[in-house]
Amino acid sequence: IAFRGGQPVLRPAARKQLDDFAANLTGRKGYIVEVEGYSPQAGSTGIQSSRRLTEAVNRYLVTEHEIPVYRLHAVALGNAPVTGMNSDSDETKPVKVSCVRIRLMENTLAAQEGASPHDATSATGAEERP
């Protein structure tokens, strides 16, 4: 999600991307949304700028889609190089525009229907001792 001029304002296209992403979360269990913020600015200025971008995305996901705050993990990376920003490339490049990258991380065991901690230990072979 690109941000114009590094301002933490979600444009309609960005909101649409977030709406589409959030629609895929309906009914899912055991997930974390990782929100990575990037800025072309160097040093602490870049980190602060990227933090404001991640906060804008988190705020939108919480207020508009009721995603619990505990499901969101934000990381402000400033001008750290990004790997694979283009889907057809694994190349690491510095960012040229302020942006946020969102990834869905899932715990497949927690996502299983009816999974309980007891089921998890028996599946791994671990035993509970009294």
PDB file of C-alpha atoms in Angstrom:
ATOM      1  CA  ILE A   1       0.000   0.000   0.000  1.00  0.00           C
ATOM      2  CA  ALA A   2       1.645   3.214  -1.159  1.00  0.00           C
ATOM      3  CA  PHE A   3       1.257   6.518   0.685  1.00  0.00           C
ATOM      4  CA  ARG A   4       1.491   9.831  -1.120  1.00  0.00           C
ATOM      5  CA  GLY A   5       4.268  12.048   0.230  1.00  0.00           C
ATOM      6  CA  GLY A   6       4.723   9.900   3.306  1.00  0.00           C
ATOM      7  CA  GLN A   7       1.483  11.238   4.788  1.00  0.00           C
ATOM      8  CA  PRO A   8      -0.451   8.648   6.870  1.00  0.00           C
ATOM      9  CA  VAL A   9      -3.667   9.225   4.916  1.00  0.00           C
ATOM     10  CA  LEU A  10      -5.371   6.245   3.310  1.00  0.00           C
ATOM     11  CA  ARG A  11      -6.497   7.025  -0.220  1.00  0.00           C
ATOM     12  CA  PRO A  12      -9.526   5.253  -1.702  1.00  0.00           C
ATOM     13  CA  ALA A  13      -7.313   2.742  -3.541  1.00  0.00           C
ATOM     14  CA  ALA A  14      -5.511   1.874  -0.289  1.00  0.00           C
ATOM     15  CA  ARG A  15      -8.819   1.477   1.547  1.00  0.00           C
ATOM     16  CA  LYS A  16     -10.015  -0.871  -1.204  1.00  0.00           C
ATOM     17  CA  GLN A  17      -6.863  -2.994  -0.817  1.00  0.00           C
ATOM     18  CA  LEU A  18      -7.404  -3.190   2.931  1.00  0.00           C
ATOM     19  CA  ASP A  19     -11.107  -3.987   2.474  1.00  0.00           C
ATOM     20  CA  ASP A  20     -10.234  -6.866   0.136  1.00  0.00           C
ATOM     21  CA  PHE A  21      -7.585  -8.135   2.551  1.00  0.00           C
ATOM     22  CA  ALA A  22      -9.945  -7.957   5.552  1.00  0.00           C
ATOM     23  CA  ALA A  23     -12.692  -9.793   3.651  1.00  0.00           C
ATOM     24  CA  ASN A  24     -10.381 -12.824   3.498  1.00  0.00           C
ATOM     25  CA  LEU A  25     -10.102 -12.880   7.309  1.00  0.00           C
ATOM     26  CA  THR A  26     -13.780 -13.593   7.939  1.00  0.00           C
ATOM     27  CA  GLY A  27     -14.140 -16.838   9.862  1.00  0.00           C
ATOM     28  CA  ARG A  28     -10.402 -17.448  10.218  1.00  0.00           C
ATOM     29  CA  LYS A  29      -8.851 -18.442  13.519  1.00  0.00           C
ATOM     30  CA  GLY A  30      -5.275 -18.385  14.752  1.00  0.00           C
ATOM     31  CA  TYR A  31      -3.938 -15.615  12.522  1.00  0.00           C
ATOM     32  CA  ILE A  32      -1.729 -12.568  12.973  1.00  0.00           C
ATOM     33  CA  VAL A  33      -1.579  -9.667  10.516  1.00  0.00           C
ATOM     34  CA  GLU A  34       1.940  -8.316  10.178  1.00  0.00           C
ATOM     35  CA  VAL A  35       2.013  -4.674   9.088  1.00  0.00           C
ATOM     36  CA  GLU A  36       5.468  -3.493   7.938  1.00  0.00           C
ATOM     37  CA  GLY A  37       5.979   0.231   7.358  1.00  0.00           C
ATOM     38  CA  TYR A  38       8.711   1.612   5.075  1.00  0.00           C
ATOM     39  CA  SER A  39       9.892   5.137   4.330  1.00  0.00           C
ATOM     40  CA  PRO A  40      12.589   6.421   1.972  1.00  0.00           C
ATOM     41  CA  GLN A  41      13.799   8.800   4.712  1.00  0.00           C
ATOM     42  CA  ALA A  42      16.912   7.820   6.640  1.00  0.00           C
ATOM     43  CA  GLY A  43      17.435   7.322  10.357  1.00  0.00           C
ATOM     44  CA  SER A  44      14.939   8.041  13.095  1.00  0.00           C
ATOM     45  CA  THR A  45      12.893  10.284  10.780  1.00  0.00           C
ATOM     46  CA  GLY A  46      12.250   7.317   8.488  1.00  0.00           C
ATOM     47  CA  ILE A  47      11.349   5.058  11.390  1.00  0.00           C
ATOM     48  CA  GLN A  48       8.919   7.613  12.822  1.00  0.00           C
ATOM     49  CA  SER A  49       7.346   8.153   9.413  1.00  0.00           C
ATOM     50  CA  SER A  50       6.919   4.429   8.798  1.00  0.00           C
ATOM     51  CA  ARG A  51       5.450   4.005  12.305  1.00  0.00           C
ATOM     52  CA  ARG A  52       2.755   6.580  11.499  1.00  0.00           C
ATOM     53  CA  LEU A  53       1.903   4.647   8.330  1.00  0.00           C
ATOM     54  CA  THR A  54       1.509   1.360  10.215  1.00  0.00           C
ATOM     55  CA  GLU A  55      -0.668   3.101  12.803  1.00  0.00           C
ATOM     56  CA  ALA A  56      -2.966   4.425  10.061  1.00  0.00           C
ATOM     57  CA  VAL A  57      -3.376   0.920   8.614  1.00  0.00           C
ATOM     58  CA  ASN A  58      -3.942  -0.661  12.034  1.00  0.00           C
ATOM     59  CA  ARG A  59      -6.494   1.999  12.962  1.00  0.00           C
ATOM     60  CA  TYR A  60      -8.422   1.385   9.729  1.00  0.00           C
ATOM     61  CA  LEU A  61      -8.443  -2.400  10.182  1.00  0.00           C
ATOM     62  CA  VAL A  62      -9.626  -2.093  13.800  1.00  0.00           C
ATOM     63  CA  THR A  63     -12.273   0.579  13.281  1.00  0.00           C
ATOM     64  CA  GLU A  64     -13.664  -0.435   9.893  1.00  0.00           C
ATOM     65  CA  HIS A  65     -13.284  -4.218  10.005  1.00  0.00           C
ATOM     66  CA  GLU A  66     -13.258  -4.917  13.737  1.00  0.00           C
ATOM     67  CA  ILE A  67     -10.016  -6.868  13.587  1.00  0.00           C
ATOM     68  CA  PRO A  68      -8.858  -7.302  17.191  1.00  0.00           C
ATOM     69  CA  VAL A  69      -5.782  -5.297  18.123  1.00  0.00           C
ATOM     70  CA  TYR A  70      -4.101  -8.446  19.448  1.00  0.00           C
ATOM     71  CA  ARG A  71      -4.192  -9.852  15.896  1.00  0.00           C
ATOM     72  CA  LEU A  72      -2.079  -6.952  14.552  1.00  0.00           C
ATOM     73  CA  HIS A  73       1.701  -6.773  14.730  1.00  0.00           C
ATOM     74  CA  ALA A  74       3.228  -3.542  13.423  1.00  0.00           C
ATOM     75  CA  VAL A  75       6.882  -3.024  12.574  1.00  0.00           C
ATOM     76  CA  ALA A  76       8.311   0.361  11.541  1.00  0.00           C
ATOM     77  CA  LEU A  77      11.360  -0.364   9.385  1.00  0.00           C
ATOM     78  CA  GLY A  78      12.198   3.106   8.051  1.00  0.00           C
ATOM     79  CA  ASN A  79      14.355   2.838   4.951  1.00  0.00           C
ATOM     80  CA  ALA A  80      15.398  -0.792   5.427  1.00  0.00           C
ATOM     81  CA  PRO A  81      15.772  -2.670   2.137  1.00  0.00           C
ATOM     82  CA  VAL A  82      12.731  -4.692   1.117  1.00  0.00           C
ATOM     83  CA  THR A  83      12.866  -8.194  -0.311  1.00  0.00           C
ATOM     84  CA  GLY A  84      10.393  -9.152  -3.005  1.00  0.00           C
ATOM     85  CA  MET A  85       8.192  -6.030  -3.089  1.00  0.00           C
ATOM     86  CA  ASN A  86       7.424  -6.992  -6.664  1.00  0.00           C
ATOM     87  CA  SER A  87       5.687 -10.363  -6.826  1.00  0.00           C
ATOM     88  CA  ASP A  88       7.994 -11.543  -9.627  1.00  0.00           C
ATOM     89  CA  SER A  89      11.234 -10.696  -7.835  1.00  0.00           C
ATOM     90  CA  ASP A  90      13.192 -11.871  -4.805  1.00  0.00           C
ATOM     91  CA  GLU A  91      15.593  -8.964  -5.163  1.00  0.00           C
ATOM     92  CA  THR A  92      16.313  -6.727  -2.160  1.00  0.00           C
ATOM     93  CA  LYS A  93      15.870  -3.028  -2.952  1.00  0.00           C
ATOM     94  CA  PRO A  94      15.594   0.182  -0.933  1.00  0.00           C
ATOM     95  CA  VAL A  95      12.139   1.739  -0.944  1.00  0.00           C
ATOM     96  CA  LYS A  96      11.580   4.857  -3.037  1.00  0.00           C
ATOM     97  CA  VAL A  97       8.098   5.733  -1.740  1.00  0.00           C
ATOM     98  CA  SER A  98       6.475   5.462   1.666  1.00  0.00           C
ATOM     99  CA  CYS A  99       4.537   2.211   1.832  1.00  0.00           C
ATOM    100  CA  VAL A 100       3.148  -0.530   4.026  1.00  0.00           C
ATOM    101  CA  ARG A 101       3.370  -4.233   3.331  1.00  0.00           C
ATOM    102  CA  ILE A 102       0.822  -6.535   4.944  1.00  0.00           C
ATOM    103  CA  ARG A 103       1.267 -10.256   5.474  1.00  0.00           C
ATOM    104  CA  LEU A 104      -1.093 -12.812   6.904  1.00  0.00           C
ATOM    105  CA  MET A 105       0.556 -15.315   9.215  1.00  0.00           C
ATOM    106  CA  GLU A 106      -1.443 -18.334  10.305  1.00  0.00           C
ATOM    107  CA  ASN A 107      -1.065 -20.888  13.049  1.00  0.00           C
ATOM    108  CA  THR A 108      -2.469 -23.933  11.286  1.00  0.00           C
ATOM    109  CA  LEU A 109      -2.955 -25.848  14.526  1.00  0.00           C
ATOM    110  CA  ALA A 110      -5.007 -23.040  16.090  1.00  0.00           C
ATOM    111  CA  ALA A 111      -6.976 -22.663  12.865  1.00  0.00           C
ATOM    112  CA  GLN A 112      -8.155 -26.274  12.945  1.00  0.00           C
ATOM    113  CA  GLU A 113     -11.807 -26.618  13.852  1.00  0.00           C
ATOM    114  CA  GLY A 114     -12.225 -27.764  17.439  1.00  0.00           C
ATOM    115  CA  ALA A 115      -8.510 -27.914  18.187  1.00  0.00           C
ATOM    116  CA  SER A 116      -7.741 -27.796  21.874  1.00  0.00           C
ATOM    117  CA  PRO A 117      -4.412 -27.662  23.745  1.00  0.00           C
ATOM    118  CA  HIS A 118      -4.945 -31.302  24.785  1.00  0.00           C
ATOM    119  CA  ASP A 119      -5.369 -32.328  21.135  1.00  0.00           C
ATOM    120  CA  ALA A 120      -2.152 -30.500  20.293  1.00  0.00           C
ATOM    121  CA  THR A 121      -0.071 -32.341  22.886  1.00  0.00           C
ATOM    122  CA  SER A 122      -1.418 -35.746  21.933  1.00  0.00           C
ATOM    123  CA  ALA A 123      -0.716 -35.020  18.252  1.00  0.00           C
ATOM    124  CA  THR A 124       2.938 -34.221  19.032  1.00  0.00           C
ATOM    125  CA  GLY A 125       3.392 -37.242  21.268  1.00  0.00           C
ATOM    126  CA  ALA A 126       3.972 -35.181  24.394  1.00  0.00           C
ATOM    127  CA  GLU A 127       2.391 -36.485  27.552  1.00  0.00           C
ATOM    128  CA  GLU A 128       0.937 -34.570  30.431  1.00  0.00           C
ATOM    129  CA  ARG A 129       2.016 -35.873  33.826  1.00  0.00           C
ATOM    130  CA  PRO A 130      -0.064 -35.392  36.956  1.00  0.00           C
TER     131      PRO A 130
END
